[in-house]
Coordinates of C-alpha atoms in Angstrom, one line a residue:
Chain A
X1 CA 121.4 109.0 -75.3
X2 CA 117.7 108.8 -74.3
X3 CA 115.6 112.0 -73.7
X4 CA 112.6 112.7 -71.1
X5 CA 109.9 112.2 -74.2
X6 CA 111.9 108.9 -74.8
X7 CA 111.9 107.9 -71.8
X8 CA 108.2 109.1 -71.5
X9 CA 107.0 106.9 -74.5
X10 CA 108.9 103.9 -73.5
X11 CA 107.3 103.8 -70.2
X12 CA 103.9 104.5 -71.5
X13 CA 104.3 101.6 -74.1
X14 CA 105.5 99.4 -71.3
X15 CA 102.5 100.3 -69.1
X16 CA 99.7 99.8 -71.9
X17 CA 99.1 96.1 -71.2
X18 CA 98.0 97.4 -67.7
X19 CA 94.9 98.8 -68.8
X20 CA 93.6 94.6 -69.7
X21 CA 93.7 94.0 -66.0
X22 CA 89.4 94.7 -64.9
X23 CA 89.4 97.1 -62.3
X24 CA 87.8 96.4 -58.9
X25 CA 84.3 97.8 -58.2
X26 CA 82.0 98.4 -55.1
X27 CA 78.9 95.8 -54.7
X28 CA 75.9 97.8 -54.1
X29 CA 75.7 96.7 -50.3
X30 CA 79.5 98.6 -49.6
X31 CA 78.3 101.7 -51.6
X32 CA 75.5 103.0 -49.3
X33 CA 76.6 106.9 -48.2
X34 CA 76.6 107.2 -44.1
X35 CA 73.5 108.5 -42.9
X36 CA 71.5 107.1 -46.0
X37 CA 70.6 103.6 -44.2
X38 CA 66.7 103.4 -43.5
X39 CA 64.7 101.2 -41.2
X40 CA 64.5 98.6 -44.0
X41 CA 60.7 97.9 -42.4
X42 CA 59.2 100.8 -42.2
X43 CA 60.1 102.1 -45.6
X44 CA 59.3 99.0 -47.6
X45 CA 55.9 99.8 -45.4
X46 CA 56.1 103.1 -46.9
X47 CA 57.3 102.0 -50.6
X48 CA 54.5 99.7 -50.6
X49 CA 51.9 102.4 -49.6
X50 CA 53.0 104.6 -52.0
X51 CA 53.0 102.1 -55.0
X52 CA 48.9 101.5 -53.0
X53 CA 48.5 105.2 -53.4
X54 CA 49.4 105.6 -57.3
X55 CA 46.7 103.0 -58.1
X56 CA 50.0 100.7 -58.8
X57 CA 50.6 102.0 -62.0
X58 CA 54.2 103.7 -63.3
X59 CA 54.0 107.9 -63.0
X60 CA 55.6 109.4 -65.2
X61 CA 56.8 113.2 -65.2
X62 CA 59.1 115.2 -66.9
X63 CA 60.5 119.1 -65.8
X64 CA 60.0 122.2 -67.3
X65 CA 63.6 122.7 -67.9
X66 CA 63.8 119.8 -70.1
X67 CA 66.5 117.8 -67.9
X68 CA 65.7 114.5 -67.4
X69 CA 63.7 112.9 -64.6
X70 CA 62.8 109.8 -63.4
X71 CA 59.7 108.5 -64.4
X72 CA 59.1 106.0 -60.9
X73 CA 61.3 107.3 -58.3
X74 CA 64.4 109.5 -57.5
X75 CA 66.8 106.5 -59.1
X76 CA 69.9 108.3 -56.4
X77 CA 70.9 105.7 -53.9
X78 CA 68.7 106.4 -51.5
X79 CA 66.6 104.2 -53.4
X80 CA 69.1 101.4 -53.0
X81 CA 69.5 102.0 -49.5
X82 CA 65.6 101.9 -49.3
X83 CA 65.0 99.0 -50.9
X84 CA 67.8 96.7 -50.0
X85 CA 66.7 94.6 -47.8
X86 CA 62.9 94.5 -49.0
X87 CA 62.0 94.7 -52.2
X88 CA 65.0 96.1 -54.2
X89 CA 64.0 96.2 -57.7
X90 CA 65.7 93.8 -60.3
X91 CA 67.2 97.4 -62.2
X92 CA 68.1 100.6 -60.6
X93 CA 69.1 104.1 -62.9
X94 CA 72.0 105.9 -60.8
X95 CA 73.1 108.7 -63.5
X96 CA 71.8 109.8 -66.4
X97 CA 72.5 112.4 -69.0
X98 CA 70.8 113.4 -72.2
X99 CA 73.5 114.5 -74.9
X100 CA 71.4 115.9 -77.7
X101 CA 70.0 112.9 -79.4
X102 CA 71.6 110.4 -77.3
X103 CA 70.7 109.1 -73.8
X104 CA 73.8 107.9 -71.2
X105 CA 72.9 105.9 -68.2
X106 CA 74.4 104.3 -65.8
X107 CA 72.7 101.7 -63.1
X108 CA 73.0 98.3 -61.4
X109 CA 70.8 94.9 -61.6
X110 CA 70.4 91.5 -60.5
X111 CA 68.4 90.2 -64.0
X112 CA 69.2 86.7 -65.8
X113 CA 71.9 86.7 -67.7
X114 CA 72.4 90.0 -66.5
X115 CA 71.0 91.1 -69.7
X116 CA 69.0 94.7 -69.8
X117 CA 66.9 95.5 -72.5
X118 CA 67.1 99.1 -73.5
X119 CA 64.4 101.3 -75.4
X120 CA 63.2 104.4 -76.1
X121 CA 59.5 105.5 -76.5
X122 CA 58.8 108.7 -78.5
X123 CA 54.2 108.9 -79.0
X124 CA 53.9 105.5 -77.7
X125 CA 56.6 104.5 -80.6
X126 CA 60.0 102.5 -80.3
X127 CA 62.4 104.8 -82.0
X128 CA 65.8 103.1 -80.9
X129 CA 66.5 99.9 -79.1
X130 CA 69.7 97.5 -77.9
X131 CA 70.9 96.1 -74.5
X132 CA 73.6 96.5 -72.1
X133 CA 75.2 94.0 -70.1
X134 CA 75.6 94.0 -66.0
X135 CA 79.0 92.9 -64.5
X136 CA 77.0 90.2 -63.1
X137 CA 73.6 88.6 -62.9
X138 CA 71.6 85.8 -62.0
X139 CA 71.4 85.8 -58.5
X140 CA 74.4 88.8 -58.3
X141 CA 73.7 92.5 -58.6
X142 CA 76.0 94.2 -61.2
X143 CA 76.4 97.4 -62.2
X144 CA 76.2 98.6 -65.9
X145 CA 76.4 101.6 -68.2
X146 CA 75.6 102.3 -71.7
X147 CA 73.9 104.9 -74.1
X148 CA 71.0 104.2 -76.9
X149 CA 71.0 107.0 -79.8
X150 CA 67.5 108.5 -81.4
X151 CA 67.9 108.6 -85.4
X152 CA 69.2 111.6 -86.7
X153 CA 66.4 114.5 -86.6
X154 CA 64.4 113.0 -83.4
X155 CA 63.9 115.4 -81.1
X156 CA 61.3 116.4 -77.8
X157 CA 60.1 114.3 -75.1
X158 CA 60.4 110.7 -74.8
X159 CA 60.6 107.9 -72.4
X160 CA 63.8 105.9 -71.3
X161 CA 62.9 102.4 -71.1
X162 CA 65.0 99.5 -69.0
X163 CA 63.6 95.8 -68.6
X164 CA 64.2 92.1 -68.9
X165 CA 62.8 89.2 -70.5
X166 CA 61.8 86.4 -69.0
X167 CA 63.6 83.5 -68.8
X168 CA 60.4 81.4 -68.3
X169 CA 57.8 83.1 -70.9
X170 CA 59.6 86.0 -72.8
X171 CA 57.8 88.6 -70.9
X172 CA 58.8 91.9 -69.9
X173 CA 59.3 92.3 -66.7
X174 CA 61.1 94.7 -64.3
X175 CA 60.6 97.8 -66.3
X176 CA 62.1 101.1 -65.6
X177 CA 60.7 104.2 -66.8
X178 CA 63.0 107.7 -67.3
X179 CA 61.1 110.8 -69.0
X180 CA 63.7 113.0 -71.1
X181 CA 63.7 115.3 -73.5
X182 CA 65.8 114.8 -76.6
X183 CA 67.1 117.7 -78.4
X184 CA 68.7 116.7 -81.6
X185 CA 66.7 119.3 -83.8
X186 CA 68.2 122.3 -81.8
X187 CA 71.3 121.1 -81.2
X188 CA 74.9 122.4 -83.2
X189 CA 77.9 120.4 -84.3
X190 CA 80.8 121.8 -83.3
X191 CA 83.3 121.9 -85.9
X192 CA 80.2 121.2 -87.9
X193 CA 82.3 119.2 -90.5
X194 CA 84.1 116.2 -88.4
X195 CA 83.6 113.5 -86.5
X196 CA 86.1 113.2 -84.1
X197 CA 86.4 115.9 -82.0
X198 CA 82.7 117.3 -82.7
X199 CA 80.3 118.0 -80.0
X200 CA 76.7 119.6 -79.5
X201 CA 76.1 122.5 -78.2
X202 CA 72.1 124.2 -77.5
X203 CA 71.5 127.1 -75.7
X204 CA 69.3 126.4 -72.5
X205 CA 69.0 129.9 -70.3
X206 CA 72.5 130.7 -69.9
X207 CA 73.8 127.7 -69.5
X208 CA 74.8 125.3 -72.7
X209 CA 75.6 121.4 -72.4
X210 CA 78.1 120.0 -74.5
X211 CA 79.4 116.6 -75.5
X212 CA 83.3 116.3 -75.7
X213 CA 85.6 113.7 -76.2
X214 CA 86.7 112.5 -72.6
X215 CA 87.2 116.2 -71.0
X216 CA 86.9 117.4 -67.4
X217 CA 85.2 120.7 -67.5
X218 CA 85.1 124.0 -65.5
X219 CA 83.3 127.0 -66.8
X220 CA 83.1 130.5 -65.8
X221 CA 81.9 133.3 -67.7
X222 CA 81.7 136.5 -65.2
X223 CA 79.0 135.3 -62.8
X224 CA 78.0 132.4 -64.9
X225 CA 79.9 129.8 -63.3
X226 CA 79.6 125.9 -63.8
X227 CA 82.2 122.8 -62.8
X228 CA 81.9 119.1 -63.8
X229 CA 83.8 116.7 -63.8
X230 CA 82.5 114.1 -66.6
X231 CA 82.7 110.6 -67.4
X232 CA 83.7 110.0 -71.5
X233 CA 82.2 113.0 -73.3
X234 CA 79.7 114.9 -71.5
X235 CA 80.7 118.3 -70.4
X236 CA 78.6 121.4 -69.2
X237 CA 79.8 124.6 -70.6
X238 CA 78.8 128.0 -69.8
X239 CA 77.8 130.4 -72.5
X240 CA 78.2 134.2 -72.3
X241 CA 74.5 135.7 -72.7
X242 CA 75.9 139.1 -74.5
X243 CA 78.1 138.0 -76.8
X244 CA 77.1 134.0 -76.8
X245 CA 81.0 132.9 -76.3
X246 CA 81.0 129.4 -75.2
X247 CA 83.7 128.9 -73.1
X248 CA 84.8 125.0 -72.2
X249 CA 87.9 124.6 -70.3
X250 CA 89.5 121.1 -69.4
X251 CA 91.0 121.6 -66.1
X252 CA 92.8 117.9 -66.4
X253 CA 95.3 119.5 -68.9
X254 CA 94.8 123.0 -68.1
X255 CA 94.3 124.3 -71.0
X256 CA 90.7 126.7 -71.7
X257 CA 88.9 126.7 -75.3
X258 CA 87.0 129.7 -76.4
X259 CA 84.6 128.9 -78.8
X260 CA 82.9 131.8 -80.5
X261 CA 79.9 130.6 -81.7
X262 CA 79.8 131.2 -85.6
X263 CA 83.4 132.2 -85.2
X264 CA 86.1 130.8 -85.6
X265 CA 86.4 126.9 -83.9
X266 CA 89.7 126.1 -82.1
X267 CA 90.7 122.5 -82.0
X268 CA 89.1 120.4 -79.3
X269 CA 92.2 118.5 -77.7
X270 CA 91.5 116.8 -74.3
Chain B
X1 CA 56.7 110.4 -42.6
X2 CA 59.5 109.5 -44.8
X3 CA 61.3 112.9 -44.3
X4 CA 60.9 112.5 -40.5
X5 CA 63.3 109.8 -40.5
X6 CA 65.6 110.0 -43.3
X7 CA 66.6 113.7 -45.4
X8 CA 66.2 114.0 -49.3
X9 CA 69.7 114.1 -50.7
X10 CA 71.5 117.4 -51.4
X11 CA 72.8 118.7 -54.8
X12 CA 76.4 117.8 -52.9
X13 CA 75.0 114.5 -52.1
X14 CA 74.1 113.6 -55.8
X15 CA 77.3 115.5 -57.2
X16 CA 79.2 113.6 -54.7
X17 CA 77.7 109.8 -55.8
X18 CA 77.8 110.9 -59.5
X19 CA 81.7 112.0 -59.7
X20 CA 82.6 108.3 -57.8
X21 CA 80.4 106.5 -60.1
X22 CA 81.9 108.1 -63.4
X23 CA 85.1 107.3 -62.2
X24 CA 84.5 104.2 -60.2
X25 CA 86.0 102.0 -63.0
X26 CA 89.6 104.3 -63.8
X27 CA 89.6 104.2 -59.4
X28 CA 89.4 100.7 -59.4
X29 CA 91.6 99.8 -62.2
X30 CA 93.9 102.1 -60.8
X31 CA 94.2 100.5 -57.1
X32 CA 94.5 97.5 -58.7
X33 CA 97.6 98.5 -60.4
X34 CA 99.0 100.1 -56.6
X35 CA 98.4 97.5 -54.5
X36 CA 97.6 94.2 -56.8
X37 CA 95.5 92.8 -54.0
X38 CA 92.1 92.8 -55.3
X39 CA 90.4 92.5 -52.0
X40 CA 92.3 94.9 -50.7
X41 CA 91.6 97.4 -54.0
X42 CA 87.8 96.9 -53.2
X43 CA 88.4 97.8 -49.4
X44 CA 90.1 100.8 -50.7
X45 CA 87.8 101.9 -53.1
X46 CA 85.3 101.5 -50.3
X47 CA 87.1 104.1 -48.1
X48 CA 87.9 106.5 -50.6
X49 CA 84.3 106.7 -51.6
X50 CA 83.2 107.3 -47.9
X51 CA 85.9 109.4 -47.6
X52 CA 84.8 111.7 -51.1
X53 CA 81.5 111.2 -49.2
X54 CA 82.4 112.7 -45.9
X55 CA 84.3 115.7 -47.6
X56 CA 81.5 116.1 -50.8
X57 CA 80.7 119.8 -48.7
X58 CA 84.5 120.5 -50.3
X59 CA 83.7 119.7 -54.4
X60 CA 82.3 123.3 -54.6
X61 CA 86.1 124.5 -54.1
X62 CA 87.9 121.8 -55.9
X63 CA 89.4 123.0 -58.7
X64 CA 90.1 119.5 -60.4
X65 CA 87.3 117.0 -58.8
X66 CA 88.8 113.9 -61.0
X67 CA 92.3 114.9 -58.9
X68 CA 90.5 115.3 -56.0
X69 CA 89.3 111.4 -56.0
X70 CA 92.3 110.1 -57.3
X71 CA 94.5 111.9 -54.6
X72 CA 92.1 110.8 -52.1
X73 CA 92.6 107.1 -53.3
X74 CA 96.9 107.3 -53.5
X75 CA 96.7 108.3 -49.9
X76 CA 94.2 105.5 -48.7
X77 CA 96.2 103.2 -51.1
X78 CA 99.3 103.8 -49.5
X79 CA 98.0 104.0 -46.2
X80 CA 96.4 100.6 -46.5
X81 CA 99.6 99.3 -47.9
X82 CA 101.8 100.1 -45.0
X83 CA 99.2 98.0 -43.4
X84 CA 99.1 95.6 -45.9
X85 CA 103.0 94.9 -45.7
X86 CA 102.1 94.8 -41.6
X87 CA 99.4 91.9 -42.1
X88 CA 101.5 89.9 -44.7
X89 CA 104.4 89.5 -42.5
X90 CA 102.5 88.4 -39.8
X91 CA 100.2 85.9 -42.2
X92 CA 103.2 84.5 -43.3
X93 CA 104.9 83.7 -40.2
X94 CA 101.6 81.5 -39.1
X95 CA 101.7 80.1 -42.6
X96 CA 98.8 81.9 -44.4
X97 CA 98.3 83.9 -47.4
X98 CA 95.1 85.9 -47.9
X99 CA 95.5 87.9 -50.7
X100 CA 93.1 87.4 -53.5
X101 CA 94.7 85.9 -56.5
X102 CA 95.8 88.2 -59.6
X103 CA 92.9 88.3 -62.6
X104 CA 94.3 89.6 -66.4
X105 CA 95.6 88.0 -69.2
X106 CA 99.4 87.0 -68.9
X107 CA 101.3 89.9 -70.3
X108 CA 99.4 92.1 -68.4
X109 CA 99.8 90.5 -64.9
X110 CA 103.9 90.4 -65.9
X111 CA 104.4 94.1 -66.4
X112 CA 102.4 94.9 -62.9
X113 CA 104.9 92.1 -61.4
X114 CA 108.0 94.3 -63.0
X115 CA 105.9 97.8 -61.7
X116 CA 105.6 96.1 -58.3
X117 CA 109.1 94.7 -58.0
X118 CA 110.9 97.9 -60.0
X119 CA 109.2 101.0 -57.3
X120 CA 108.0 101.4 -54.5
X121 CA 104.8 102.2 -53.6
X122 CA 104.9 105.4 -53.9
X123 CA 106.3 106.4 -57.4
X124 CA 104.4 103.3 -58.8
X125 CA 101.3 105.0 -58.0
X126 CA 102.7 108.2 -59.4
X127 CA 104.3 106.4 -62.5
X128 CA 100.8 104.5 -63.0
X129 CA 98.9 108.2 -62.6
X130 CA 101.2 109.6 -65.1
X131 CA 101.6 107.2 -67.5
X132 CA 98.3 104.8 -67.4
X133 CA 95.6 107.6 -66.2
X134 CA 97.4 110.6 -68.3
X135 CA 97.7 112.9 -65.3
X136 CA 100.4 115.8 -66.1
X137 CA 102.7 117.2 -63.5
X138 CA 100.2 120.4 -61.9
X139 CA 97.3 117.9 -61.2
X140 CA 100.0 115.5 -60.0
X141 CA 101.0 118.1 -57.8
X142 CA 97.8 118.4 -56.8
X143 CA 97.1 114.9 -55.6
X144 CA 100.5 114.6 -54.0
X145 CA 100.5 117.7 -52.3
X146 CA 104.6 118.2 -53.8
X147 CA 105.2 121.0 -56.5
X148 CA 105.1 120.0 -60.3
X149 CA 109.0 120.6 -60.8
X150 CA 109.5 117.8 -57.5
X151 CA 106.7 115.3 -59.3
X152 CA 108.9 115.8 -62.5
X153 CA 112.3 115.0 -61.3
X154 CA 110.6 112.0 -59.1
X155 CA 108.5 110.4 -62.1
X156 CA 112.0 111.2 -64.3
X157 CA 113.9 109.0 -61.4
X158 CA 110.7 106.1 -61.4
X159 CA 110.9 106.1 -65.5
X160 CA 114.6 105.1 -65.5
X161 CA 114.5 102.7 -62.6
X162 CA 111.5 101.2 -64.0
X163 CA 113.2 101.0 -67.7
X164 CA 116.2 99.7 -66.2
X165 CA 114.4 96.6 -65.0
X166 CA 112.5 95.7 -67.9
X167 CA 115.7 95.4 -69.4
X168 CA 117.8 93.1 -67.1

């Protein structure tokens, strides 16, 4: 006799070789949102003009508010769009999130080897370094994703950096700039004492930004009100400005945390 | 100049693009596992993300986004496989097959033959929802459009089925 959990477990055990089969993705040319297509001519006119007009050189800029920006253009895929057909550059950001001391990003390239150096600048210093890997490359674009970590303690601005080496030389070539601002000095582990399970929480305005382990999150705290839906561990959370409550709920199982900052810390289960 | 012909994207726009490119991968992995044709997972994906695109003016009152895209993509998945089946028949009576071919190692590619050959289209995307993508039964009910006590007694009736022919 064989009970729904059984039953449950069985099928689930069955099923778990599923998860080796790759999963289809879009190519860049079938992701381009309606209404998004330019006049490929005129805007590579108007691209070029603009890279005329900032002397050619990389601006860089970062916002008040500390969230991330890009340092050459809005990296959304009206980029893409823009620069399909023209002069597309070799590696486009799509996403990015700063998580305390860490950095998350997601893009596409057409690079050799579809290899994509990854650094971060802090003062005109490399604090942290590694690659990521496109799904494809060398003549195809592919999309990747990745993170790079700052050392424990590094905090305040610093520059996201993306590039390629030269096949011919070992040059860098291709670079991609993204201002952020790290925040691993004012950042909190929560539960301060584990590892699974923690995430970081800092105040900014009313609104906090957590890392959680693979949670979809909706927050509302009276009129503070903020929904998500997250890709591996990033969450935004709201906090409550008169008694600082933090409250993450995961509406994928349905269940809401309360997290009482210096109170008691309920078990983060997603 | 650049405004006058296209607009700057809205907070819905970017919302919109980032929620289909943090779950592009679990969307395409799980069309895969519905319909098995790889080409026709990518046309799929294709339409649900104009279709998450189209309705992106909606997200602000979505309760569960993540159930949101994945509901969208079961019903273009089982759409396109109605006319799927359609094409097939008619490919095969002129003597050609265009699917694209399977990719995975061995073991994996033998449990999706036994999920395609135990259910039906329907409660294999369920069953695969449930049990591969860790949905429960009220965000289930939510991408079905049935109640959670109808998606239990359904996924209860796909688990057996589906147990049973592993085991002959």
């Amino acid at each position: 006799m064989t009970t729904t959990a059984d039953d449950e477990r069985r099928v689930e055990d069955l099923l778990a070789p599923l998860a080796a089969i790759p999963p289809v993705t879009l190519r860049p040319e079938r992701r381009r949102a309606p209404g998004r297509t330019w006049r490929p001519l005129l805007v590579g006119f108007a691209c070029l003009a603009g890279v005329v007009a900032a002397g050619g050189a990389i601006v860089t800029a970062g916002r008040d508010d500390g969230a991330p920006r890009p340092a050459t253009s809005d990296p959304a895929p009206v980029v893409t769009a823009t620069l399909a057909e023209t002069v597309r550059p070799a590696i486009e950001l799509t996403a990015i999130e700063v998580v305390g001391p860490r950095v998350e990003f997601v893009g596409n390239a057409d690079v050799f080897e579809a290899t994509v150096q990854v650094r971060l600048r802090q003062g005109g210093q490399v604090i942290a370094e590694t690659f990521v890997t496109a799904t494809c490359g060398s003549g195809c674009r592919g999309t990747f994703e990745g993170s790079i970590d700052a050392a424990a303690g590094v905090d305040g601005p610093a520059t996201l950096e993306l590039f390629t080496i030269s096949a011919e030389d070992g040059a860098e070539r291709d670079l991609v700039r993204w201002d952020v601002v790290l925040a691993a000095g004012g950042w909190t582990a929560y539960p301060p004492s584990t590892d699974s399970g923690a995430f970081y929480v800092r105040r900014v305005g009313d609104l906090v930004h957590a890392a959680l382990p693979s949670c979809v999150a909706t927050v509302a705290i009276g009129d503070i009100e903020a929904q998500t839906t997250v890709r591996d561990d990033v969450a935004f959370v709201a906090i409550d400005p008169e008694t600082s409550d933090i409250l993450v709920a995961t509406t994928r199982v349905g269940v809401e945390y309360l997290i009482t900052v210096g109170g008691p810390v309920p078990e983060i289960a997603c | 100049m650049i405004e006058a012909m296209e607009r700057e994207p809205t907070t819905a726009d970017t919302y919109a693009e980032r929620l289909f490119a943090l779950h592009e991968r679990r969307l395409g992995q799980f069309l895969v596992h519905v319909v098995r044709d790889r080409g026709l997972a990518e046309d799929v994906l294709q339409e649900t993300f104009l279709a998450a695109w189209r309705s992106r003016d909606q997200l602000g009152e979505v309760v569960n986004a993540e159930a949101w895209l994945f509901g969208i993509a079961r019903h273009r998945a089982l759409h396109a496989l109605r006319g799927a089946r359609r094409l097939r028949l008619a490919l095969e009576r002129i003597g050609r097959d265009e699917r694209t071919p399977d990719q995975g190692p061995g073991p994996a590619l033998d449990v999706l033959d036994l999920l395609h050959r135990a259910l039906g289209p329907e409660d294999r995307a369920l069953v695969v929802l449930r049990h591969v993508h860790g949905f429960d039964a009220p965000a289930l009910a939510a991408i079905t459009g049935r109640s959670p006590a109808a998606i239990r007694k359904r996924l209860e009736r796909s688990r057996a089925t589906l147990l049973k022919e592993a085991e002959r």
